[in-house]
Amino acid sequence: MAGHSKWANIKHKKAASDKKKGKVFSKLAKEIMVAVRESGPDPSANPRLRTALAAAKNANMPNVNIDRAVKKGSGDLDGANFEEIFYEGYGPEGIAVLAECLTDNRNRSSSEVRTAFDRNNGSMADAGAVTWMFHRKSRFVVTGENADEEKLMEIVIDAGAENIDVDEDVAEIVAPPEAFEDVTRALEEAGIEVSESGIIYHPENVVEISDLAVAQRIIRLVDALDDLDDVQAVHSNFEISDEIADQLEDE
């Protein structure tokens, strides 16, 4: 069940940097708004909203921001009307890339995503070209002294967790999407603080990258997409070898 991944550690550090920039709160607010508009403001009757609120809590999103997003989604406050769009494509070495967007302007999003692909050794693809390579999964990141393989297995395996990757003081837990609330509850009851959580698109198979220059090109593409305001998340099927991950950390 368990493993290790220096690449997961690097991804967590980037996510922590994004949180400092406020990017995470902006994306979480959009997700909350869309969830409320889709199925109402009652979390008990809206699984997508429950997941979004749990992710916001784990990210330490201020309650005032959460309340504002709920009110915008309910129409109590003015807010943009976002729609969900997925853009698909390929990156260096033919890796699959899936850009998950919430946007109020489809033409703008399409143009910006295409430009990011074109400028970073990638290419857009038709709908359905790469989505079949991914499955929806729950993902949690635990850091610090609680990033202990045996300790976490005892807590989350009965809640439905499928895999744990541990590298130094970062643990990445993956579970089925329907187990999100159960794993969240299990971690809360055990007093385990989660630094990241959400529903992701997890690749069925991965392409290991063992060339530094290729890894750098792939990361530039992913970062360019992830930096776009309309992009909620970027999913891909590459995995960087530990040797290359060490070199990236040293840069």
mmCIF file of C-alpha atoms in Angstrom:
data_model
loop_
_atom_site.group_PDB
_atom_site.id
_atom_site.type_symbol
_atom_site.label_atom_id
_atom_site.label_comp_id
_atom_site.label_asym_id
_atom_site.label_seq_id
_atom_site.Cartn_x
_atom_site.Cartn_y
_atom_site.Cartn_z
ATOM 1 C CA MET A 1 0.000 0.000 0.000
ATOM 2 C CA ALA A 2 2.713 2.465 0.908
ATOM 3 C CA GLY A 3 5.590 3.886 -1.061
ATOM 4 C CA HIS A 4 7.692 7.007 -1.324
ATOM 5 C CA SER A 5 7.900 9.870 -3.752
ATOM 6 C CA LYS A 6 10.241 12.830 -3.695
ATOM 7 C CA TRP A 7 8.124 14.300 -6.484
ATOM 8 C CA ALA A 8 5.105 14.359 -4.154
ATOM 9 C CA ASN A 9 7.252 16.323 -1.704
ATOM 10 C CA ILE A 10 8.152 18.886 -4.385
ATOM 11 C CA LYS A 11 4.491 19.241 -5.416
ATOM 12 C CA HIS A 12 3.548 19.912 -1.806
ATOM 13 C CA LYS A 13 6.152 22.671 -1.507
ATOM 14 C CA LYS A 14 4.729 24.342 -4.620
ATOM 15 C CA ALA A 15 1.205 24.074 -3.204
ATOM 16 C CA ALA A 16 2.414 25.705 0.016
ATOM 17 C CA SER A 17 3.895 28.532 -2.050
ATOM 18 C CA ASP A 18 0.614 28.949 -3.938
ATOM 19 C CA LYS A 19 -1.247 29.146 -0.629
ATOM 20 C CA LYS A 20 0.951 32.051 0.445
ATOM 21 C CA LYS A 21 0.081 33.825 -2.791
ATOM 22 C CA GLY A 22 -3.643 33.426 -2.125
ATOM 23 C CA LYS A 23 -4.115 31.329 -5.261
ATOM 24 C CA VAL A 24 -5.508 28.389 -3.324
ATOM 25 C CA PHE A 25 -8.228 30.469 -1.653
ATOM 26 C CA SER A 26 -9.330 31.898 -4.989
ATOM 27 C CA LYS A 27 -9.682 28.437 -6.515
ATOM 28 C CA LEU A 28 -11.476 27.061 -3.479
ATOM 29 C CA ALA A 29 -13.932 29.982 -3.534
ATOM 30 C CA LYS A 30 -14.791 29.226 -7.159
ATOM 31 C CA GLU A 31 -15.382 25.562 -6.368
ATOM 32 C CA ILE A 32 -17.668 26.463 -3.447
ATOM 33 C CA MET A 33 -19.653 28.883 -5.622
ATOM 34 C CA VAL A 34 -20.149 26.320 -8.382
ATOM 35 C CA ALA A 35 -21.109 23.608 -5.898
ATOM 36 C CA VAL A 36 -23.746 25.861 -4.308
ATOM 37 C CA ARG A 37 -25.179 26.915 -7.663
ATOM 38 C CA GLU A 38 -25.270 23.283 -8.767
ATOM 39 C CA SER A 39 -27.032 21.724 -5.783
ATOM 40 C CA GLY A 40 -27.775 24.384 -3.158
ATOM 41 C CA PRO A 41 -26.119 25.762 0.004
ATOM 42 C CA ASP A 42 -26.954 22.856 2.337
ATOM 43 C CA PRO A 43 -23.807 20.722 2.736
ATOM 44 C CA SER A 44 -25.814 17.761 4.049
ATOM 45 C CA ALA A 45 -27.636 17.553 0.714
ATOM 46 C CA ASN A 46 -24.720 18.585 -1.489
ATOM 47 C CA PRO A 47 -21.725 16.157 -1.582
ATOM 48 C CA ARG A 48 -19.689 18.416 -3.868
ATOM 49 C CA LEU A 49 -20.115 21.322 -1.456
ATOM 50 C CA ARG A 50 -19.175 19.131 1.525
ATOM 51 C CA THR A 51 -15.968 18.170 -0.254
ATOM 52 C CA ALA A 52 -15.212 21.796 -1.157
ATOM 53 C CA LEU A 53 -15.830 22.995 2.401
ATOM 54 C CA ALA A 54 -13.603 20.243 3.826
ATOM 55 C CA ALA A 55 -10.828 21.221 1.411
ATOM 56 C CA ALA A 56 -11.260 24.893 2.386
ATOM 57 C CA LYS A 57 -11.044 23.992 6.063
ATOM 58 C CA ASN A 58 -7.892 21.943 5.490
ATOM 59 C CA ALA A 59 -6.354 24.904 3.647
ATOM 60 C CA ASN A 60 -7.168 27.200 6.599
ATOM 61 C CA MET A 61 -9.339 29.371 4.361
ATOM 62 C CA PRO A 62 -10.872 32.151 6.517
ATOM 63 C CA ASN A 63 -14.547 31.656 7.384
ATOM 64 C CA VAL A 64 -15.384 35.076 5.964
ATOM 65 C CA ASN A 65 -14.060 33.975 2.558
ATOM 66 C CA ILE A 66 -16.057 30.744 2.736
ATOM 67 C CA ASP A 67 -19.266 32.550 3.717
ATOM 68 C CA ARG A 68 -18.803 35.057 0.894
ATOM 69 C CA ALA A 69 -18.341 32.260 -1.649
ATOM 70 C CA VAL A 70 -21.479 30.474 -0.406
ATOM 71 C CA LYS A 71 -23.496 33.706 -0.635
ATOM 72 C CA LYS A 72 -22.223 34.368 -4.158
ATOM 73 C CA GLY A 73 -23.163 30.853 -5.163
ATOM 74 C CA SER A 74 -26.623 31.318 -3.645
ATOM 75 C CA GLY A 75 -27.125 34.632 -5.417
ATOM 76 C CA ASP A 76 -27.191 36.612 -2.165
ATOM 77 C CA LEU A 77 -24.116 38.494 -3.377
ATOM 78 C CA ASP A 78 -23.148 39.399 -6.926
ATOM 79 C CA GLY A 79 -20.670 37.013 -8.485
ATOM 80 C CA ALA A 80 -19.603 35.602 -11.825
ATOM 81 C CA ASN A 81 -21.399 32.579 -13.246
ATOM 82 C CA PHE A 82 -18.693 29.957 -13.702
ATOM 83 C CA GLU A 83 -18.900 26.876 -15.900
ATOM 84 C CA GLU A 84 -16.753 23.765 -15.688
ATOM 85 C CA ILE A 85 -14.552 22.930 -18.680
ATOM 86 C CA PHE A 86 -11.748 20.428 -19.219
ATOM 87 C CA TYR A 87 -8.976 21.029 -21.733
ATOM 88 C CA GLU A 88 -6.829 18.115 -22.804
ATOM 89 C CA GLY A 89 -3.452 17.855 -24.444
ATOM 90 C CA TYR A 90 0.034 16.427 -24.544
ATOM 91 C CA GLY A 91 3.344 17.648 -23.196
ATOM 92 C CA PRO A 92 6.993 16.732 -23.760
ATOM 93 C CA GLU A 93 7.561 12.978 -24.229
ATOM 94 C CA GLY A 94 3.868 12.640 -25.069
ATOM 95 C CA ILE A 95 2.707 12.904 -21.446
ATOM 96 C CA ALA A 96 -1.051 13.379 -21.001
ATOM 97 C CA VAL A 97 -2.240 16.678 -19.539
ATOM 98 C CA LEU A 98 -5.709 17.550 -18.256
ATOM 99 C CA ALA A 99 -6.473 21.168 -17.298
ATOM 100 C CA GLU A 100 -9.537 21.495 -15.065
ATOM 101 C CA CYS A 101 -11.136 24.946 -15.396
ATOM 102 C CA LEU A 102 -13.920 27.021 -13.876
ATOM 103 C CA THR A 103 -14.506 30.046 -16.066
ATOM 104 C CA ASP A 104 -16.944 32.829 -16.832
ATOM 105 C CA ASN A 105 -15.489 33.261 -20.325
ATOM 106 C CA ARG A 106 -14.987 30.100 -22.379
ATOM 107 C CA ASN A 107 -13.222 31.909 -25.251
ATOM 108 C CA ARG A 108 -10.679 33.501 -22.904
ATOM 109 C CA SER A 109 -9.944 30.202 -21.189
ATOM 110 C CA SER A 110 -9.514 28.317 -24.455
ATOM 111 C CA SER A 111 -7.149 30.949 -25.819
ATOM 112 C CA GLU A 112 -5.030 31.127 -22.655
ATOM 113 C CA VAL A 113 -4.779 27.363 -22.270
ATOM 114 C CA ARG A 114 -3.848 26.901 -25.934
ATOM 115 C CA THR A 115 -1.164 29.575 -25.640
ATOM 116 C CA ALA A 116 0.289 27.885 -22.554
ATOM 117 C CA PHE A 117 0.502 24.577 -24.427
ATOM 118 C CA ASP A 118 1.986 26.155 -27.569
ATOM 119 C CA ARG A 119 4.654 28.108 -25.697
ATOM 120 C CA ASN A 120 5.769 25.202 -23.541
ATOM 121 C CA ASN A 121 6.403 22.279 -25.898
ATOM 122 C CA GLY A 122 2.845 20.995 -25.684
ATOM 123 C CA SER A 123 -0.188 20.632 -27.916
ATOM 124 C CA MET A 124 -3.945 20.752 -27.364
ATOM 125 C CA ALA A 125 -6.009 17.644 -28.109
ATOM 126 C CA ASP A 126 -9.660 16.909 -28.779
ATOM 127 C CA ALA A 127 -12.084 16.214 -25.942
ATOM 128 C CA GLY A 128 -11.730 12.649 -24.711
ATOM 129 C CA ALA A 129 -8.164 12.218 -25.987
ATOM 130 C CA VAL A 130 -6.625 11.778 -22.524
ATOM 131 C CA THR A 131 -9.451 11.760 -19.952
ATOM 132 C CA TRP A 132 -9.763 7.989 -20.300
ATOM 133 C CA MET A 133 -6.298 7.685 -18.763
ATOM 134 C CA PHE A 134 -7.457 9.190 -15.450
ATOM 135 C CA HIS A 135 -9.728 8.222 -12.564
ATOM 136 C CA ARG A 136 -11.197 10.533 -9.935
ATOM 137 C CA LYS A 137 -9.543 10.062 -6.548
ATOM 138 C CA SER A 138 -9.498 11.684 -3.109
ATOM 139 C CA ARG A 139 -6.094 13.075 -2.159
ATOM 140 C CA PHE A 140 -4.779 14.209 1.210
ATOM 141 C CA VAL A 141 -1.358 15.537 2.210
ATOM 142 C CA VAL A 142 -0.063 15.238 5.784
ATOM 143 C CA THR A 143 3.212 16.857 6.826
ATOM 144 C CA GLY A 144 5.522 16.903 9.808
ATOM 145 C CA GLU A 145 5.718 14.263 12.522
ATOM 146 C CA ASN A 146 2.374 12.748 11.480
ATOM 147 C CA ALA A 147 3.741 11.850 8.034
ATOM 148 C CA ASP A 148 4.415 8.354 9.330
ATOM 149 C CA GLU A 149 3.514 5.393 7.145
ATOM 150 C CA GLU A 150 2.488 2.916 9.843
ATOM 151 C CA LYS A 151 0.625 5.501 11.895
ATOM 152 C CA LEU A 152 -1.411 6.743 8.931
ATOM 153 C CA MET A 153 -2.178 3.243 7.662
ATOM 154 C CA GLU A 154 -3.769 2.370 10.999
ATOM 155 C CA ILE A 155 -5.946 5.490 10.767
ATOM 156 C CA VAL A 156 -7.045 5.616 7.127
ATOM 157 C CA ILE A 157 -7.011 2.079 5.728
ATOM 158 C CA ASP A 158 -10.374 1.180 7.281
ATOM 159 C CA ALA A 159 -11.778 4.484 5.998
ATOM 160 C CA GLY A 160 -11.039 3.379 2.427
ATOM 161 C CA ALA A 161 -7.546 4.677 1.660
ATOM 162 C CA GLU A 162 -5.832 2.854 -1.208
ATOM 163 C CA ASN A 163 -2.265 4.133 -1.121
ATOM 164 C CA ILE A 164 0.179 6.217 0.906
ATOM 165 C CA ASP A 165 3.360 7.744 -0.537
ATOM 166 C CA VAL A 166 5.856 9.029 2.043
ATOM 167 C CA ASP A 167 8.997 11.077 1.484
ATOM 168 C CA GLU A 168 10.750 12.547 4.503
ATOM 169 C CA ASP A 169 8.072 14.586 6.300
ATOM 170 C CA VAL A 170 5.401 14.582 3.567
ATOM 171 C CA ALA A 171 2.751 11.863 3.180
ATOM 172 C CA GLU A 172 0.309 11.705 0.273
ATOM 173 C CA ILE A 173 -2.836 9.623 0.833
ATOM 174 C CA VAL A 174 -4.992 8.483 -2.109
ATOM 175 C CA ALA A 175 -8.496 7.034 -1.781
ATOM 176 C CA PRO A 176 -11.633 6.567 -3.906
ATOM 177 C CA PRO A 177 -13.667 9.764 -4.359
ATOM 178 C CA GLU A 178 -16.563 8.351 -2.364
ATOM 179 C CA ALA A 179 -14.203 7.823 0.609
ATOM 180 C CA PHE A 180 -13.311 11.519 0.885
ATOM 181 C CA GLU A 181 -15.571 12.221 3.851
ATOM 182 C CA ASP A 182 -14.686 8.984 5.665
ATOM 183 C CA VAL A 183 -10.933 9.604 5.357
ATOM 184 C CA THR A 184 -11.410 13.247 6.366
ATOM 185 C CA ARG A 185 -13.368 12.159 9.446
ATOM 186 C CA ALA A 186 -10.820 9.475 10.368
ATOM 187 C CA LEU A 187 -7.956 11.966 10.221
ATOM 188 C CA GLU A 188 -9.904 14.568 12.205
ATOM 189 C CA GLU A 189 -10.830 12.080 14.931
ATOM 190 C CA ALA A 190 -7.168 11.053 15.183
ATOM 191 C CA GLY A 191 -6.126 14.692 15.519
ATOM 192 C CA ILE A 192 -4.163 14.612 12.267
ATOM 193 C CA GLU A 193 -3.946 17.990 10.547
ATOM 194 C CA VAL A 194 -4.196 17.902 6.751
ATOM 195 C CA SER A 195 -2.312 20.519 4.738
ATOM 196 C CA GLU A 196 -4.003 19.729 1.400
ATOM 197 C CA SER A 197 -7.072 17.778 0.352
ATOM 198 C CA GLY A 198 -9.432 17.496 -2.592
ATOM 199 C CA ILE A 199 -10.689 15.399 -5.458
ATOM 200 C CA ILE A 200 -8.114 14.933 -8.209
ATOM 201 C CA TYR A 201 -7.789 13.053 -11.497
ATOM 202 C CA HIS A 202 -5.268 10.294 -10.882
ATOM 203 C CA PRO A 203 -3.533 8.579 -13.840
ATOM 204 C CA GLU A 204 -4.091 4.875 -14.336
ATOM 205 C CA ASN A 205 -0.474 4.481 -15.479
ATOM 206 C CA VAL A 206 2.473 6.859 -15.189
ATOM 207 C CA VAL A 207 5.396 7.769 -17.437
ATOM 208 C CA GLU A 208 8.597 8.004 -15.416
ATOM 209 C CA ILE A 209 10.813 10.921 -16.401
ATOM 210 C CA SER A 210 14.519 10.287 -15.820
ATOM 211 C CA ASP A 211 15.979 13.157 -17.851
ATOM 212 C CA LEU A 212 16.462 16.520 -16.119
ATOM 213 C CA ALA A 213 15.908 18.682 -19.219
ATOM 214 C CA VAL A 214 12.667 16.856 -20.059
ATOM 215 C CA ALA A 215 11.475 17.162 -16.458
ATOM 216 C CA GLN A 216 12.139 20.899 -16.512
ATOM 217 C CA ARG A 217 10.154 21.326 -19.743
ATOM 218 C CA ILE A 218 7.225 19.362 -18.348
ATOM 219 C CA ILE A 219 7.191 21.373 -15.123
ATOM 220 C CA ARG A 220 7.257 24.641 -17.089
ATOM 221 C CA LEU A 221 4.165 23.521 -19.021
ATOM 222 C CA VAL A 222 2.303 22.413 -15.890
ATOM 223 C CA ASP A 223 3.224 25.619 -14.045
ATOM 224 C CA ALA A 224 2.170 27.787 -17.003
ATOM 225 C CA LEU A 225 -1.253 26.126 -17.031
ATOM 226 C CA ASP A 226 -1.618 26.133 -13.253
ATOM 227 C CA ASP A 227 -0.831 29.863 -13.087
ATOM 228 C CA LEU A 228 -3.833 30.725 -15.272
ATOM 229 C CA ASP A 229 -6.678 32.246 -13.263
ATOM 230 C CA ASP A 230 -9.298 30.025 -14.917
ATOM 231 C CA VAL A 231 -7.431 26.783 -14.207
ATOM 232 C CA GLN A 232 -8.447 25.036 -10.983
ATOM 233 C CA ALA A 233 -6.000 22.150 -11.274
ATOM 234 C CA VAL A 234 -3.647 20.461 -13.713
ATOM 235 C CA HIS A 235 -3.473 16.670 -13.838
ATOM 236 C CA SER A 236 -0.860 14.635 -15.687
ATOM 237 C CA ASN A 237 0.492 11.107 -15.941
ATOM 238 C CA PHE A 238 4.201 11.795 -15.429
ATOM 239 C CA GLU A 239 6.273 10.802 -12.413
ATOM 240 C CA ILE A 240 9.752 12.190 -11.891
ATOM 241 C CA SER A 241 12.398 9.731 -10.719
ATOM 242 C CA ASP A 242 13.908 10.305 -7.283
ATOM 243 C CA GLU A 243 17.306 11.031 -8.828
ATOM 244 C CA ILE A 244 15.898 13.806 -11.009
ATOM 245 C CA ALA A 245 13.707 15.085 -8.166
ATOM 246 C CA ASP A 246 16.869 15.511 -6.070
ATOM 247 C CA GLN A 247 18.411 17.611 -8.832
ATOM 248 C CA LEU A 248 15.279 19.745 -9.139
ATOM 249 C CA GLU A 249 15.296 20.431 -5.403
ATOM 250 C CA ASP A 250 18.905 21.604 -5.643
ATOM 251 C CA GLU A 251 18.093 24.211 -8.319
#
